[in-house]
C-alpha cells in the first residue's frame, strides 16, 4: 500500500453497481482491482430515493450515515435497521437483499466493503484530540468533521489518508473514521 491523501474533490461520482444511485469511490485495494477482485473498497454513497442496495456476494459491508435524516434498511425482507444516527457504523452481509426507505430527504453514507474470505474489516470513530499511531491494519483515515494532520499533509472534512504506518493528529472538535482491514490467516 502507498501512503497518500485523497481529496474529497477528486472522488468523482459513478453509478452504483445496480445503476440505481451514485457513489464516490475513495479508495480500493488493490488499486487496479475491479468489483469482482478487490480486497477492500471505501466509498461515499448518495441516496436520493428509496432503492435497493447493490448485491455484493462474499463481501462484508459496513455503513454509516454521514448527513441527512437517514433511512431505514430492510434486510432480506425481515430485519429492519434504522440508519438515522450519524457516524454509527452498521455491519451486514453484502449478499443480503437490502431495501432502503428514506426518512426525509437525500442522505450520504460511508461504506466499507471487505472480501470476507480474505480479510476482516472495521470502522471506528476517533474523536479524541491529539496524536494517534497507526499500524499495518489501518487502511484508511476519513475525516468526518474538522481537520487532521498527517505526514503527507493536512486533511479537511471529506478527505482521506492511506497511511503506511506513522501517526495522525486529530485537532480539537474534529472527528474521523479509522478503517481497519485485517487479512485472514490461511
Rosetta silent file (secondary structure, phi, psi, omega in degrees, C-alpha in Angstrom):
SEQUENCE: XXXXXXXXXXXXXXXXXXXXXXXXXXXXXXXXXXXXXXXXXXXXXXXXXXXXXXXXXXXXXXXXXXXXXXXXXXXXXXXXXXXXXXXXXXXXXXXXXXXXXXXXXXXXXXXXXXXXXXXXXXXXXXXXXXXXXXXXXXXXXXXXXXXXXXXXXXXXXXXXXXXXXXXXXXXXXXXXXXXXXXXXXX
SCORE:     score description
SCORE:     0.000 S_00000001
   1 L     0.000  146.536  178.217    0.000    0.000    0.000 S_00000001
   2 L  -105.048  155.545  178.767    1.151    3.502   -0.676 S_00000001
   3 L   -92.774  138.103  177.493    0.742    6.491    1.585 S_00000001
   4 E   177.951  161.624  179.349   -1.220    9.426    0.316 S_00000001
   5 E   -95.402  139.042  175.131   -4.021   11.911    0.674 S_00000001
   6 E  -116.904  113.689 -178.494   -7.276   11.517   -1.215 S_00000001
   7 L   -82.198  140.704  179.039   -9.140   14.809   -1.555 S_00000001
   8 H   -54.755  -40.280 -177.280  -12.951   14.783   -1.496 S_00000001
   9 H   -65.443  -19.821 -179.095  -12.999   16.929   -4.644 S_00000001
  10 H   -89.085   -5.644 -178.560  -11.046   14.249   -6.551 S_00000001
  11 L   -92.283   99.139 -174.010  -13.621   11.495   -5.885 S_00000001
  12 L   -80.796  148.255  179.409  -15.835   11.610   -8.944 S_00000001
  13 E   -68.094  142.736  175.110  -19.425   10.295   -8.990 S_00000001
  14 E  -143.514  153.632 -177.199  -20.044    6.893  -10.531 S_00000001
  15 E   -69.431  150.413  171.756  -23.192    4.752  -10.752 S_00000001
  16 L   -60.251  161.235  177.183  -23.956    2.069   -8.198 S_00000001
  17 L   -54.897  -36.945 -179.764  -23.374   -1.491   -9.358 S_00000001
  18 L   -89.711    0.034  176.763  -27.179   -1.823   -9.846 S_00000001
  19 L    76.208    6.871 -173.842  -27.400    1.606  -11.547 S_00000001
  20 L  -101.070   11.866  178.894  -29.983    2.940   -9.054 S_00000001
  21 L  -168.670 -171.029 -176.983  -27.821    5.523   -7.291 S_00000001
  22 E  -130.299  142.645  175.069  -24.460    7.284   -7.221 S_00000001
  23 E  -134.193  160.283  174.685  -21.316    6.694   -5.194 S_00000001
  24 E  -122.932  107.670 -179.534  -17.921    8.355   -4.934 S_00000001
  25 E   -72.161  131.730  178.392  -15.165    5.824   -4.503 S_00000001
  26 E   -93.714  -47.962 -179.065  -12.465    6.972   -2.100 S_00000001
  27 E  -161.277  157.175  171.802  -10.079    4.018   -2.289 S_00000001
  28 E  -147.081  157.143  177.228   -9.780    0.334   -3.109 S_00000001
  29 E  -137.964  130.865   -8.437   -7.107   -2.292   -2.674 S_00000001
  30 L   -63.775  153.393 -174.041   -5.564   -3.446   -4.869 S_00000001
  31 L   -57.242  -37.556 -175.967   -5.862   -0.125   -6.688 S_00000001
  32 L   -93.930    8.413 -178.992   -6.335   -1.721  -10.109 S_00000001
  33 L   -74.904  146.704  174.424   -8.842   -4.398   -8.988 S_00000001
  34 L   -88.922 -176.107 -176.342  -12.351   -4.481  -10.445 S_00000001
  35 L   -65.441  -16.154  179.429  -15.548   -5.040   -8.400 S_00000001
  36 L   -93.847   -6.773 -172.225  -15.042   -8.817   -8.506 S_00000001
  37 L  -133.266    2.507  178.949  -11.466   -8.795   -7.211 S_00000001
  38 L   -70.261  151.846  172.354  -10.878   -6.008   -4.673 S_00000001
  39 L   -83.248  -45.762  175.073   -9.826   -6.964   -1.160 S_00000001
  40 E  -146.370  158.337 -179.683  -11.443   -3.822    0.264 S_00000001
  41 E  -149.006  139.030  176.226  -13.182   -0.708   -1.007 S_00000001
  42 E  -122.931  135.692  179.283  -14.304    2.547    0.666 S_00000001
  43 E  -150.211  167.314  172.909  -16.884    4.904   -0.844 S_00000001
  44 E  -121.039  119.939 -177.654  -19.451    7.558   -0.022 S_00000001
  45 E   -99.820  146.565  174.128  -22.902    6.910   -1.481 S_00000001
  46 E  -106.096  121.652  179.990  -25.605    9.428   -2.222 S_00000001
  47 E  -111.541  108.935 -175.746  -29.095    8.094   -1.509 S_00000001
  48 L  -106.443  -10.644  178.889  -31.717   10.326   -3.112 S_00000001
  49 L  -158.273  165.617  176.395  -34.716    7.984   -3.208 S_00000001
  50 L   -61.146  130.422 -178.493  -35.936    4.632   -1.925 S_00000001
  51 E  -163.770  152.607  174.519  -33.950    1.947   -3.750 S_00000001
  52 E   -74.377  150.476  174.112  -32.468   -1.499   -3.236 S_00000001
  53 L   -76.553  156.200  172.657  -28.769   -1.764   -2.464 S_00000001
  54 L   -69.269  144.910  177.011  -26.459   -3.468   -4.946 S_00000001
  55 L   -85.521  136.440  176.450  -25.688   -7.100   -4.086 S_00000001
  56 L  -133.812   79.115  179.641  -22.069   -7.971   -3.265 S_00000001
  57 L   -58.162  139.146  178.852  -21.912  -11.727   -2.516 S_00000001
  58 L    78.984    6.028 -178.237  -18.958  -12.741   -0.333 S_00000001
  59 E  -113.034  132.691  169.508  -18.438   -9.163    0.875 S_00000001
  60 E   -89.695  132.196 -177.369  -18.861   -7.885    4.429 S_00000001
  61 E  -115.198  146.368  174.573  -20.235   -4.355    4.383 S_00000001
  62 E  -129.245  129.416 -176.869  -20.049   -1.560    6.967 S_00000001
  63 E  -131.403  145.854  176.639  -22.241    1.510    6.512 S_00000001
  64 E  -147.625  136.374  177.026  -22.608    4.737    8.496 S_00000001
  65 E   -67.312  132.451  175.239  -24.780    7.794    7.933 S_00000001
  66 E   -99.634  -51.289  176.361  -22.776   10.933    7.156 S_00000001
  67 E  -154.996  163.560 -172.615  -25.530   13.516    6.682 S_00000001
  68 L    98.424  175.782 -178.175  -29.242   13.826    6.091 S_00000001
  69 L   -77.087  -14.087  177.440  -32.084   12.300    8.111 S_00000001
  70 L    93.750 -166.793 -179.485  -31.046    8.797    7.108 S_00000001
  71 E  -154.102  165.772  175.120  -33.056    5.790    6.036 S_00000001
  72 E  -105.206  126.919  177.946  -34.394    2.506    7.303 S_00000001
  73 E   -94.279  133.549  171.453  -32.776   -0.596    5.888 S_00000001
  74 E  -113.996  116.410 -176.527  -34.827   -3.765    5.493 S_00000001
  75 E  -100.950  125.324  178.902  -32.556   -6.779    5.142 S_00000001
  76 L    52.513   31.572  174.906  -33.893   -9.940    3.476 S_00000001
  77 L    73.987   -0.378 -175.479  -37.453   -8.715    3.963 S_00000001
  78 L  -127.154  -47.886 -175.297  -37.411   -9.255    7.741 S_00000001
  79 E   -87.220  124.755  175.797  -34.726   -7.392    9.703 S_00000001
  80 E  -104.849  136.625  175.620  -35.114   -3.619    9.924 S_00000001
  81 E  -132.003  118.743  176.758  -32.225   -1.378   10.864 S_00000001
  82 E   -79.212  120.384  174.428  -32.673    2.394   11.266 S_00000001
  83 E  -102.812   75.491 -172.507  -29.643    4.226    9.904 S_00000001
  84 L  -114.158  -20.336 -176.396  -30.669    7.535   11.467 S_00000001
  85 L  -101.544  121.444 -179.634  -27.761    8.473   13.743 S_00000001
  86 L   -58.482  143.699  170.253  -24.673    9.933   12.065 S_00000001
  87 L    70.011   17.412  176.014  -21.318    8.151   12.403 S_00000001
  88 L  -105.491  101.023 -177.451  -22.663    4.893   13.907 S_00000001
  89 L   -64.371  145.498  176.508  -21.343    2.038   11.729 S_00000001
  90 E  -131.592  129.676 -178.451  -23.592   -0.946   10.985 S_00000001
  91 E  -103.589  142.767  177.283  -22.230   -4.206    9.546 S_00000001
  92 E  -157.485  163.558 -179.005  -24.142   -6.595    7.269 S_00000001
  93 E   -77.182  135.157 -178.424  -23.558   -9.260    4.626 S_00000001
  94 L   -66.411  -20.188  178.494  -23.184   -7.985    1.066 S_00000001
  95 L   -85.038   -8.295  177.869  -25.365  -10.771   -0.308 S_00000001
  96 L   -62.984  143.011  172.829  -28.346   -9.665    1.813 S_00000001
  97 L   -81.674  117.363 -175.294  -31.229   -8.166   -0.130 S_00000001
  98 E  -121.271  124.262  171.768  -31.428   -4.625    1.259 S_00000001
  99 E  -108.908  139.932  179.545  -34.165   -2.085    0.584 S_00000001
 100 E  -116.621  129.943  175.536  -33.747    1.483    1.846 S_00000001
 101 E  -115.809  117.003 -178.018  -36.648    3.791    2.723 S_00000001
 102 E   -64.368  143.470  176.041  -35.638    7.417    3.260 S_00000001
 103 L   -82.540  -40.926  179.677  -36.712    9.110    6.480 S_00000001
 104 L  -136.195 -125.427 -179.797  -36.575   12.583    4.967 S_00000001
 105 L   -85.754 -161.346 -177.974  -34.671   13.960    2.031 S_00000001
 106 L   -58.437  152.450  178.471  -31.421   12.824    0.418 S_00000001
 107 E  -134.111  167.172  169.722  -28.607   11.380    2.524 S_00000001
 108 E  -127.998  141.468  178.334  -24.962   10.463    2.192 S_00000001
 109 E  -137.227  152.324 -179.640  -23.418    7.401    3.772 S_00000001
 110 E   -93.205  137.769 -177.842  -19.938    5.972    4.262 S_00000001
 111 E  -133.112  132.673  168.376  -19.275    2.410    3.085 S_00000001
 112 E  -117.014  130.912  175.189  -16.524   -0.121    3.697 S_00000001
 113 E  -122.600  131.883 -177.919  -16.630   -3.386    1.745 S_00000001
 114 E  -133.038  132.410  177.831  -14.243   -6.246    2.561 S_00000001
 115 E   -68.656  110.457 -171.276  -13.901   -9.619    0.814 S_00000001
 116 L   -55.119  -41.474 -176.153  -14.955  -11.975    3.634 S_00000001
 117 L   -69.769  -19.703 -174.117  -12.797  -14.974    2.677 S_00000001
 118 L  -110.517  -22.398 -175.209   -9.619  -12.897    2.665 S_00000001
 119 E  -159.652  168.284  175.548   -9.950  -10.258    5.381 S_00000001
 120 E  -124.776  136.206 -177.782  -11.979   -8.742    8.186 S_00000001
 121 E  -120.197  163.393  174.935  -12.776   -5.037    8.317 S_00000001
 122 E  -153.954  155.804  175.541  -13.968   -2.492   10.846 S_00000001
 123 E  -127.488  123.106 -179.329  -14.873    1.184   11.043 S_00000001
 124 E  -126.586  144.941  177.715  -14.284    3.021   14.323 S_00000001
 125 E   -84.369  132.264  173.615  -14.916    6.639   15.292 S_00000001
 126 E  -113.918  120.829 -178.736  -11.898    8.617   16.509 S_00000001
 127 L  -131.020   -2.040 -179.153  -12.813   11.779   18.415 S_00000001
 128 L   -81.329  118.215  178.534  -10.012   12.211   20.935 S_00000001
 129 L   -61.731  149.723  176.683   -7.838   15.225   20.021 S_00000001
 130 E   121.781 -170.717 -177.153   -4.121   14.580   19.802 S_00000001
 131 E   -84.446  138.839 -179.815   -1.686   12.187   18.170 S_00000001
 132 E  -133.338  124.597  178.379   -2.809    8.692   17.186 S_00000001
 133 E   -77.047  149.693  171.509   -0.483    5.948   15.956 S_00000001
 134 L  -114.802  161.747  175.463   -1.472    3.728   13.043 S_00000001
 135 L  -130.737 -171.465 -175.618   -0.339    0.193   12.332 S_00000001
 136 L   -66.722  -16.736  178.794   -0.416   -2.123    9.321 S_00000001
 137 L   -83.240  -13.867 -179.390   -4.145   -2.849    9.839 S_00000001
 138 E   -80.388  105.753 -177.097   -5.099    0.826    9.367 S_00000001
 139 E   -87.595  -28.530 -173.313   -6.134    1.017    5.713 S_00000001
 140 E  -162.423  144.140  169.157   -7.675    4.497    5.714 S_00000001
 141 E  -115.400  128.531 -179.644   -8.419    7.565    7.799 S_00000001
 142 E  -122.842  120.361 -176.872  -11.521    9.522    6.725 S_00000001
 143 E   -83.311  120.843 -179.713  -12.141   12.962    8.257 S_00000001
 144 E   -87.387  -39.542 -175.612  -15.807   13.470    9.140 S_00000001
 145 E  -153.730  141.523  177.368  -15.562   16.908   10.718 S_00000001
 146 L    81.905 -142.946 -175.959  -12.758   19.379   11.369 S_00000001
 147 E  -139.649  156.816  174.478   -9.136   18.668   10.447 S_00000001
 148 E  -139.747  144.745  178.128   -6.414   16.082   10.896 S_00000001
 149 E  -105.545  138.655  176.744   -2.688   16.349   10.301 S_00000001
 150 E  -133.305  169.350  176.392   -0.601   13.614    8.673 S_00000001
 151 L   -63.784  -24.164 -179.647    2.976   13.303    7.452 S_00000001
 152 L   -86.253  -13.987  179.695    1.523   13.677    3.920 S_00000001
 153 E   141.395 -177.118 -177.200   -0.346   16.914    4.745 S_00000001
 154 E   -87.141  137.584  177.370   -3.470   18.404    6.313 S_00000001
 155 E  -108.905  138.243  173.934   -6.886   16.767    5.837 S_00000001
 156 E  -105.701  171.542  177.389  -10.201   18.611    5.812 S_00000001
 157 L   -54.703  131.411 -178.788  -13.686   17.096    6.245 S_00000001
 158 L    94.210  -14.154  177.485  -14.304   14.616    3.416 S_00000001
 159 L   -85.724  157.588  178.809  -10.601   13.982    2.797 S_00000001
 160 E  -132.366  163.045  179.789   -8.950   10.618    3.404 S_00000001
 161 E  -138.160  131.393  174.553   -5.425    9.348    4.042 S_00000001
 162 E   -98.253   96.020 -177.144   -3.891    5.985    3.169 S_00000001
 163 L   -75.284  160.385  171.575   -1.255    5.558    5.882 S_00000001
 164 L  -133.402   64.875 -170.909    1.757    3.338    5.704 S_00000001
 165 L    82.748 -165.491  178.200    2.441    3.323    9.417 S_00000001
 166 L    83.407 -162.552 -175.773    3.102    6.612   11.149 S_00000001
 167 E  -141.131  165.481  172.459    0.651    8.736   13.061 S_00000001
 168 E  -132.286  157.794  177.116   -2.003   11.373   12.566 S_00000001
 169 E  -113.886  123.344  175.050   -3.081   14.294   14.715 S_00000001
 170 E   -97.197  122.595 -176.576   -6.779   14.879   15.232 S_00000001
 171 L   -83.790  162.927 -177.322   -7.410   18.511   16.046 S_00000001
 172 L   -52.653  140.345  179.065   -9.890   19.859   18.587 S_00000001
 173 L    63.937   21.750  178.182  -13.595   19.468   17.668 S_00000001
 174 L  -106.258  162.514 -177.099  -12.679   17.070   14.843 S_00000001
 175 E  -146.934  139.875 -179.174  -13.993   13.590   14.142 S_00000001
 176 E  -145.588  155.643  169.059  -12.673   10.811   11.884 S_00000001
 177 E   -96.669  134.630  170.782  -13.310    7.216   10.896 S_00000001
 178 E  -105.978  116.879 -179.458  -10.407    4.797   11.252 S_00000001
 179 E   -99.165  124.499  178.707  -10.850    1.942    8.774 S_00000001
 180 E  -116.170  140.981  175.163   -9.014   -1.269    9.613 S_00000001
 181 E  -131.624  121.018 -178.159   -8.549   -4.306    7.383 S_00000001
 182 E  -114.989  115.108  178.462   -7.017   -7.452    8.882 S_00000001
 183 E   -61.468  143.440  176.937   -6.018  -10.245    6.476 S_00000001
 184 L   -80.966  144.965  176.465   -7.291  -13.698    7.449 S_00000001
 185 L   -71.014  142.426 -179.251   -4.722  -16.383    8.187 S_00000001
 186 L   -70.410    0.000    0.000   -4.574  -19.092    5.504 S_00000001
